[in-house]
PDB file of C-alpha atoms in Angstrom:
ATOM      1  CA  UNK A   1     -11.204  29.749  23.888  1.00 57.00           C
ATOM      2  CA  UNK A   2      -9.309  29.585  20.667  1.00 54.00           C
ATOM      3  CA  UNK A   3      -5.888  28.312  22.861  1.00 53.00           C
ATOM      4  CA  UNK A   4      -7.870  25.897  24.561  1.00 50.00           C
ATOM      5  CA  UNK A   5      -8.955  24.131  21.326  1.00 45.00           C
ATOM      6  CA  UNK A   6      -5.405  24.245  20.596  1.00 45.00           C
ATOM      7  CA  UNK A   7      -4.368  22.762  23.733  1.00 47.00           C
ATOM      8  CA  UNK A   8      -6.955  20.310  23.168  1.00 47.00           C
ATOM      9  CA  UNK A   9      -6.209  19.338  19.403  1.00 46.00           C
ATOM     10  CA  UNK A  10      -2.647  18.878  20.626  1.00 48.00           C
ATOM     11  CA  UNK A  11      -3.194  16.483  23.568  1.00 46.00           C
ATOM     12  CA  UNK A  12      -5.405  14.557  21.343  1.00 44.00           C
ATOM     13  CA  UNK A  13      -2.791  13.803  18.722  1.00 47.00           C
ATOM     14  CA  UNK A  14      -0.188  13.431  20.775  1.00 46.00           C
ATOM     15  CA  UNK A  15      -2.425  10.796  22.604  1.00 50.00           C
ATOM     16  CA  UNK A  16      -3.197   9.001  19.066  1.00 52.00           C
ATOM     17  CA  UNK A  17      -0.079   8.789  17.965  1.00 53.00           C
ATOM     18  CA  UNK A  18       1.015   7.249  20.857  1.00 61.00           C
ATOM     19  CA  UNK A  19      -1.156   4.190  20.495  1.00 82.00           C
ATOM     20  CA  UNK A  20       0.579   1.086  19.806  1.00 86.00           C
ATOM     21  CA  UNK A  21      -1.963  -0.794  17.576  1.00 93.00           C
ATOM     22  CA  UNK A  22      -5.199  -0.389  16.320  1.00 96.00           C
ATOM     23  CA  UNK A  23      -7.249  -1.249  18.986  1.00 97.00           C
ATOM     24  CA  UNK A  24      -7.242   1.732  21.330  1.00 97.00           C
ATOM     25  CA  UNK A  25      -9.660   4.009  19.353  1.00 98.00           C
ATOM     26  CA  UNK A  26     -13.344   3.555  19.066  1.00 98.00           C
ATOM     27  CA  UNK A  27     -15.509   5.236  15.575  1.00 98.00           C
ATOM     28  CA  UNK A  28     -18.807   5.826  15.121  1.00 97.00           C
ATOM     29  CA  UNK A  29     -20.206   3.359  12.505  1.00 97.00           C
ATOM     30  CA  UNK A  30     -22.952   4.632   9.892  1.00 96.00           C
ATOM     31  CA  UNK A  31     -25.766   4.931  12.708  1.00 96.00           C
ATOM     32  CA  UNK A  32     -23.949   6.731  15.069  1.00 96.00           C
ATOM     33  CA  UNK A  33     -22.969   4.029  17.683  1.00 97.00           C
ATOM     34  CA  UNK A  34     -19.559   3.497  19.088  1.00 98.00           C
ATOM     35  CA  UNK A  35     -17.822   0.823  17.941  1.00 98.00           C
ATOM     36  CA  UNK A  36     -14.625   0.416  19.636  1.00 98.00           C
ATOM     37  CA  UNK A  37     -12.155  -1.288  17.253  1.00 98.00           C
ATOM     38  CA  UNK A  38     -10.527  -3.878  19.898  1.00 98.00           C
ATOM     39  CA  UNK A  39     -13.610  -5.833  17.929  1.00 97.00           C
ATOM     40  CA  UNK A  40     -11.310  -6.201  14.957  1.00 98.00           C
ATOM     41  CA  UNK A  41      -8.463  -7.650  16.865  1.00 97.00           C
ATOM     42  CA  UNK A  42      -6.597 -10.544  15.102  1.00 97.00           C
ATOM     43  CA  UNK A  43      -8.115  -9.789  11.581  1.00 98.00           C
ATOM     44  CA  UNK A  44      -6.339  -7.821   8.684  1.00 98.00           C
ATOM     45  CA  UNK A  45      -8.018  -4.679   8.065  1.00 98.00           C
ATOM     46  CA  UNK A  46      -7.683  -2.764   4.975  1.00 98.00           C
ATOM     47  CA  UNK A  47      -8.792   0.999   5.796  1.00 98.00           C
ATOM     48  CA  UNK A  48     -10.204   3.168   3.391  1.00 98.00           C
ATOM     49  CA  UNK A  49     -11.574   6.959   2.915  1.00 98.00           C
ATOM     50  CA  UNK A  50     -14.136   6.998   0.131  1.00 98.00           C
ATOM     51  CA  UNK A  51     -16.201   9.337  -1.630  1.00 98.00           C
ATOM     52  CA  UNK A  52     -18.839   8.641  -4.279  1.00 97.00           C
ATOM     53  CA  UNK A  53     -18.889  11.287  -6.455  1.00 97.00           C
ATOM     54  CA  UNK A  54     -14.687  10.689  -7.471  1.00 97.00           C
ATOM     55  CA  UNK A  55     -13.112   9.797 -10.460  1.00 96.00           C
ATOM     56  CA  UNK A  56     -11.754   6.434  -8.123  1.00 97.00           C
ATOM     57  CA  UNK A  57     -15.060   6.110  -6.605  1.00 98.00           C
ATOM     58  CA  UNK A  58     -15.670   2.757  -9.010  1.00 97.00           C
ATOM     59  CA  UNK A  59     -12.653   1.215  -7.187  1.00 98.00           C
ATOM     60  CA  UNK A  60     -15.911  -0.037  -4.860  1.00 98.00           C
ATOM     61  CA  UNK A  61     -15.906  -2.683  -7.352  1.00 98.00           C
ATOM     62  CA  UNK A  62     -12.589  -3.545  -6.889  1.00 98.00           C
ATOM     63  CA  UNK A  63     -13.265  -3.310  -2.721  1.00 98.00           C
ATOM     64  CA  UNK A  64     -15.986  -5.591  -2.748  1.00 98.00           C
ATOM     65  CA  UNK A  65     -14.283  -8.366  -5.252  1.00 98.00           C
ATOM     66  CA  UNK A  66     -11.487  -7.994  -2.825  1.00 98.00           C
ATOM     67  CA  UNK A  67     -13.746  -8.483   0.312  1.00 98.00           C
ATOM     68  CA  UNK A  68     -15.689 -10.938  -1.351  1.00 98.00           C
ATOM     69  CA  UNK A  69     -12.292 -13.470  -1.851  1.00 98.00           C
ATOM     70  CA  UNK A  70     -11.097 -12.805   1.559  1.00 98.00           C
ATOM     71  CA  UNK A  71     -13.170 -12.180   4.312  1.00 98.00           C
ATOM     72  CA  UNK A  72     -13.614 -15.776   5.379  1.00 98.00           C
ATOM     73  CA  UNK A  73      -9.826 -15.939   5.968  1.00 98.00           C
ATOM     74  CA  UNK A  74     -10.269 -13.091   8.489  1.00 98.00           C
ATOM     75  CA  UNK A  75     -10.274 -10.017   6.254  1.00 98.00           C
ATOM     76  CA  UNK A  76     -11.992  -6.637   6.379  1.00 98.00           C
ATOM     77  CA  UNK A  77     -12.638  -3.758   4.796  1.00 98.00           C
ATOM     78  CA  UNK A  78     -13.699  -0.358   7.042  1.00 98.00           C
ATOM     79  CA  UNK A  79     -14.984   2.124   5.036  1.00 98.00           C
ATOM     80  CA  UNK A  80     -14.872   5.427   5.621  1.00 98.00           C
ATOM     81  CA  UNK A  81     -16.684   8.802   3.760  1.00 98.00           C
ATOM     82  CA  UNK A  82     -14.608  11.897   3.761  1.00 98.00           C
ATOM     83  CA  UNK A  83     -16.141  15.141   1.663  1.00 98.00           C
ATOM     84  CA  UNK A  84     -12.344  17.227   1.947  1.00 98.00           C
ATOM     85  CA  UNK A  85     -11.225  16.249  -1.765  1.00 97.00           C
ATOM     86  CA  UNK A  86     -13.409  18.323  -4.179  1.00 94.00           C
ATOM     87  CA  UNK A  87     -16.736  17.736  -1.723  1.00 96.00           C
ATOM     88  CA  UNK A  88     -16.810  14.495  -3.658  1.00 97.00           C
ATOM     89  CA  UNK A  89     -18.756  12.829  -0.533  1.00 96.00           C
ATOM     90  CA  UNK A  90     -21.967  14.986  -0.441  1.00 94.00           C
ATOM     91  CA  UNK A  91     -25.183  13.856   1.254  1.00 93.00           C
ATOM     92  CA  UNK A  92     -25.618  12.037   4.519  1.00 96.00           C
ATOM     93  CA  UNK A  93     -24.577   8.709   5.760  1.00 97.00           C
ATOM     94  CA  UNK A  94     -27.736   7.054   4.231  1.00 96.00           C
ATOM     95  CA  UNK A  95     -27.647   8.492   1.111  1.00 97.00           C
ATOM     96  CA  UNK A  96     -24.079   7.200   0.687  1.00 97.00           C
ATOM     97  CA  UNK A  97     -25.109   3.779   2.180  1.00 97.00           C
ATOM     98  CA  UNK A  98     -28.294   3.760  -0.823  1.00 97.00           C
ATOM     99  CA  UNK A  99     -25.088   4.568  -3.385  1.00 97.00           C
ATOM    100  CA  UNK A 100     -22.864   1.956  -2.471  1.00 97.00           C
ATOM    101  CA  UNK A 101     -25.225  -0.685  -2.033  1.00 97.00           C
ATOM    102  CA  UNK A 102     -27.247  -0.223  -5.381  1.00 97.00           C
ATOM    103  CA  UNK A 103     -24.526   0.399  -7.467  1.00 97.00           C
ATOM    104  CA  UNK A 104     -21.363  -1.699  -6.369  1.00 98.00           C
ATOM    105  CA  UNK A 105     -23.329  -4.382  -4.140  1.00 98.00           C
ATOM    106  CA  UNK A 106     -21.034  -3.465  -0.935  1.00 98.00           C
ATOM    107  CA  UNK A 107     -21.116  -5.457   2.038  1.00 98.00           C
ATOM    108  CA  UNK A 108     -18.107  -4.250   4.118  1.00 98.00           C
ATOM    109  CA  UNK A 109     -18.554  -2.302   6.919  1.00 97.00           C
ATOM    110  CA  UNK A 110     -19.829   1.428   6.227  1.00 98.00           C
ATOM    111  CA  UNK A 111     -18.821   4.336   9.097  1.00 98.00           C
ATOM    112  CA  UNK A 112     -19.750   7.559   9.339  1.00 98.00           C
ATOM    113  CA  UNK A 113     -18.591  10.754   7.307  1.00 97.00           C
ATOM    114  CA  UNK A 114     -15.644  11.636   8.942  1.00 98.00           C
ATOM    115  CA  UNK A 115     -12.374  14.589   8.233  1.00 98.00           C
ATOM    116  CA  UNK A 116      -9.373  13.049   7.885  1.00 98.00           C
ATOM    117  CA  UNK A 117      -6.850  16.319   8.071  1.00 98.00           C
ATOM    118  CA  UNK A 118      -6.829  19.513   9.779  1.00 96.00           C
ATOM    119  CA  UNK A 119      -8.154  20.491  13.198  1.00 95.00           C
ATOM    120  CA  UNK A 120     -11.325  17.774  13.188  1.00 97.00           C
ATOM    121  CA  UNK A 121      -9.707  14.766  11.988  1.00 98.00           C
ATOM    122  CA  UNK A 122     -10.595  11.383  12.937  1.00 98.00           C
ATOM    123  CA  UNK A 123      -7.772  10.624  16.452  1.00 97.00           C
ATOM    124  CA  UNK A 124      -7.414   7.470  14.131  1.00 98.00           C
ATOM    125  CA  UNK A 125      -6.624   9.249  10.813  1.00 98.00           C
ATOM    126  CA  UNK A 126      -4.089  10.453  12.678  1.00 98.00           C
ATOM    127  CA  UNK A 127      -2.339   7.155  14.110  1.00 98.00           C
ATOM    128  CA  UNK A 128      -2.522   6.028  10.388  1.00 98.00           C
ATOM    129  CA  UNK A 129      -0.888   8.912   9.255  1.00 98.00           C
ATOM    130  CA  UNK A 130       1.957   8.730  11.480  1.00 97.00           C
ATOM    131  CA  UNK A 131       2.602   5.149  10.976  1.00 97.00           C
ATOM    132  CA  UNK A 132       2.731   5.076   7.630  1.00 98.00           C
ATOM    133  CA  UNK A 133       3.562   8.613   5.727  1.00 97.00           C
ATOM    134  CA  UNK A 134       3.201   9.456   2.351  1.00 97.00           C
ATOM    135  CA  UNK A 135       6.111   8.085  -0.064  1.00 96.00           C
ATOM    136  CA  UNK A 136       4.230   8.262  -3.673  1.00 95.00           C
ATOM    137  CA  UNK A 137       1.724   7.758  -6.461  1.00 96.00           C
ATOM    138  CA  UNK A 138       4.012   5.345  -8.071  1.00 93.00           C
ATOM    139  CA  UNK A 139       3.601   5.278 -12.064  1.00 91.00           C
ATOM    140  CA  UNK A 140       1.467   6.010 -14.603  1.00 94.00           C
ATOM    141  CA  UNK A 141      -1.015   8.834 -16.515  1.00 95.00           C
ATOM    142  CA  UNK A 142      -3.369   9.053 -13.105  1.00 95.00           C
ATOM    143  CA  UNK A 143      -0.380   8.970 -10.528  1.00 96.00           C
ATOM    144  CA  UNK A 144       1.323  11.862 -12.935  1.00 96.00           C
ATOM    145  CA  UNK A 145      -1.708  13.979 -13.068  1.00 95.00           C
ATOM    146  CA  UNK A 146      -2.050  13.734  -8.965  1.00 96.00           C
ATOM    147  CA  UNK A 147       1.570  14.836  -8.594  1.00 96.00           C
ATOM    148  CA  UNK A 148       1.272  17.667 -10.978  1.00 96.00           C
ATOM    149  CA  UNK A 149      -2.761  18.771  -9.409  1.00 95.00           C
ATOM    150  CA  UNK A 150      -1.341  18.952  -5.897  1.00 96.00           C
ATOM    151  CA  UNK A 151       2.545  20.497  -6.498  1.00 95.00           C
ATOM    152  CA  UNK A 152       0.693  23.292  -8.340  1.00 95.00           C
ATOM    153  CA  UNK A 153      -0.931  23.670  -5.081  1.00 92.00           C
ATOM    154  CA  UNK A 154       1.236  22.904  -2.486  1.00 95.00           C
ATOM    155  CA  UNK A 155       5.104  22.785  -3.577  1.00 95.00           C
ATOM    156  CA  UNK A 156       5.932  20.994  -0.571  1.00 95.00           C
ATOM    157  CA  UNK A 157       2.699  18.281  -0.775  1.00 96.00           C
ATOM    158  CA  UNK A 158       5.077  15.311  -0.761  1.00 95.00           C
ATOM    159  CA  UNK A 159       6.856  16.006   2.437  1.00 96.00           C
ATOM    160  CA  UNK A 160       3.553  16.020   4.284  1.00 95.00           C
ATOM    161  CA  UNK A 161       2.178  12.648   5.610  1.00 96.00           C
ATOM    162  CA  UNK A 162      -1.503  14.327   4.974  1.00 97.00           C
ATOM    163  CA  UNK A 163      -4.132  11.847   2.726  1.00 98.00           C
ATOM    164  CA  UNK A 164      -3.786  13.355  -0.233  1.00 98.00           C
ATOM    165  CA  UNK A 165      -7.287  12.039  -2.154  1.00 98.00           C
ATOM    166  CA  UNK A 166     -10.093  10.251  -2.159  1.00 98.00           C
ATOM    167  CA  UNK A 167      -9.646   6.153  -1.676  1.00 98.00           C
ATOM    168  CA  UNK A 168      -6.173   6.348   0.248  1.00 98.00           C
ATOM    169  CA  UNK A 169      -5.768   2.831   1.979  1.00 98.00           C
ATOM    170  CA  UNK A 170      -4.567   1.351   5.142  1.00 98.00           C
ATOM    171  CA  UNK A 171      -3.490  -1.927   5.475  1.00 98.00           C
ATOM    172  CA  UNK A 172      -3.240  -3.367   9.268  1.00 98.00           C
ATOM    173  CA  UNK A 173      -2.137  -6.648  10.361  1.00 98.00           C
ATOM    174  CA  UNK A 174      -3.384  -9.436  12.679  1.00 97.00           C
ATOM    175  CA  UNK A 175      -1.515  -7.436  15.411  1.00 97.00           C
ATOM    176  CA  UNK A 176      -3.134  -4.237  14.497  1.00 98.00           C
ATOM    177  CA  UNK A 177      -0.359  -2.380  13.352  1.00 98.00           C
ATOM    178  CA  UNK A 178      -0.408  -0.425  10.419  1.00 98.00           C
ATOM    179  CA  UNK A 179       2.105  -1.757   7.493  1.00 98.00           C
ATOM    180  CA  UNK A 180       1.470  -0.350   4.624  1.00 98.00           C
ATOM    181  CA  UNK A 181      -0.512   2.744   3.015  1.00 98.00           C
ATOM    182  CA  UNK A 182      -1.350   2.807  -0.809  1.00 98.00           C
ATOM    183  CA  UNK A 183      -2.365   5.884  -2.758  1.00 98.00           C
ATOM    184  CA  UNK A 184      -5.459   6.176  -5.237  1.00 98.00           C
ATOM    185  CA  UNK A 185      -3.275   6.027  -7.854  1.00 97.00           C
ATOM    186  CA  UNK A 186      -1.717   2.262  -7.112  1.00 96.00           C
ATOM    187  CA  UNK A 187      -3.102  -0.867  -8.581  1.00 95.00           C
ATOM    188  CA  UNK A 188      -5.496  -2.722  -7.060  1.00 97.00           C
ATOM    189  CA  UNK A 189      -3.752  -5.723  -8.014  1.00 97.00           C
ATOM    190  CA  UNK A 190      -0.932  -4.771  -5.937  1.00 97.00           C
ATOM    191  CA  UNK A 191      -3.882  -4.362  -2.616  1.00 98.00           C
ATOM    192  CA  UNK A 192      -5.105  -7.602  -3.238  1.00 98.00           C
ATOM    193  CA  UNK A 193      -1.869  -9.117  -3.550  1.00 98.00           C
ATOM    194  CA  UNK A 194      -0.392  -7.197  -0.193  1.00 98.00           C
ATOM    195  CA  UNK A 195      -3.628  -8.280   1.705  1.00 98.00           C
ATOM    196  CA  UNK A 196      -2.975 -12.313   0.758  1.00 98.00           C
ATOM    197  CA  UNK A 197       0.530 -11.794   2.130  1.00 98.00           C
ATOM    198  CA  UNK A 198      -1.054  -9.828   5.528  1.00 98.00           C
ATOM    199  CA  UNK A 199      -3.896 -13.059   5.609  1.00 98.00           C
ATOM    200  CA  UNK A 200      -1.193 -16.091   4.352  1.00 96.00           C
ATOM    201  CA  UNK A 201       1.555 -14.686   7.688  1.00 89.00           C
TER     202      UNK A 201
END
């Protein structure tokens, strides 16, 4: 049984990695229903794993000011809770919904909890992952403290495409390709600025 899950895992992410774009993969949104994300085509996506118990979690703000400036140009945000950093995303889908809402006003689309390494993650974590690896946390205090929190437990972290926290982001084109990934640690400034280049081409 244990091989066949194996066999299984394996022809999954071999089958994810080999999509082109995007649009192949369908999620299920924060009530359960497939939504198949062909229904995104020609917009610029900005992809993100959340959790609301993290010391980026107030980056919602950001999100939402973000979303806010851009989504009549064709912009969108897809959020998405994962609880494998710290359990930082506790509770269910509607209790995460209730957080968001009250407390940063969010109006982007809200998914449901998924994994986003290991053996259960999302076929689409995957795709991202592969298309657009880990390079760094750039500068600064926070990006410093990341490095040093995951060398101490994984030497070899920064060879590894893996999401390494809480509020990793995806940013995906018109065409739905992937083109660039930015880490917790990187200023939002320098989102919003790489999402008016994806929007102004």
């Amino acid at each position: 049984m244990r091989k066949l899950i194996l066999i299984l895992t394996t022809v999954f992410a071999l089958t994810a990695t080999a999509q082109e774009n995007l649009y192949g993969f369908t999620v299920k949104d924060e009530y359960g229903k497939d939504v198949k994300l062909e229904e995104y085509r020609g917009k610029v996506l900005l992809i993100v794993n959340t959790a609301t118990k993290c010391g980026f979690t107030p980056q919602y703000k950001e999100l939402q000011a973000i979303y806010e400036k851009y989504k009549e140009l064709g912009f969108e945000i897809l959020d998405f809770p994962c609880n494998q950093f710290g359990a930082q995303a506790p509770g269910s889908i509607q209790d995460i919904h209730q957080f968001c809402t009250e407390n940063y006003e969010t109006t982007f689309p809200l998914f449901d909890k998924i994994e986003v390494n290991g053996d259960n993650e999302s076929p689409l974590y995957t795709w991202l992952k592969n298309e657009q690896a880990f390079k760094d946390f750039g500068k600064g205090i926070k990006a410093k403290f990341m490095a040093g929190m995951l060398k101490k437990k994984d030497p070899g972290y920064a060879d590894k495409s893996d999401i390494k926290w809480n509020f990793t982001k995806f940013l995906i084109d018109r065409h739905g390709k992937a083109i660039a990934r930015f880490e917790p640690t990187q200023n939002m400034k320098e989102v919003a600025k790489a999402v008016a280049a994806a929007l102004a081409e």
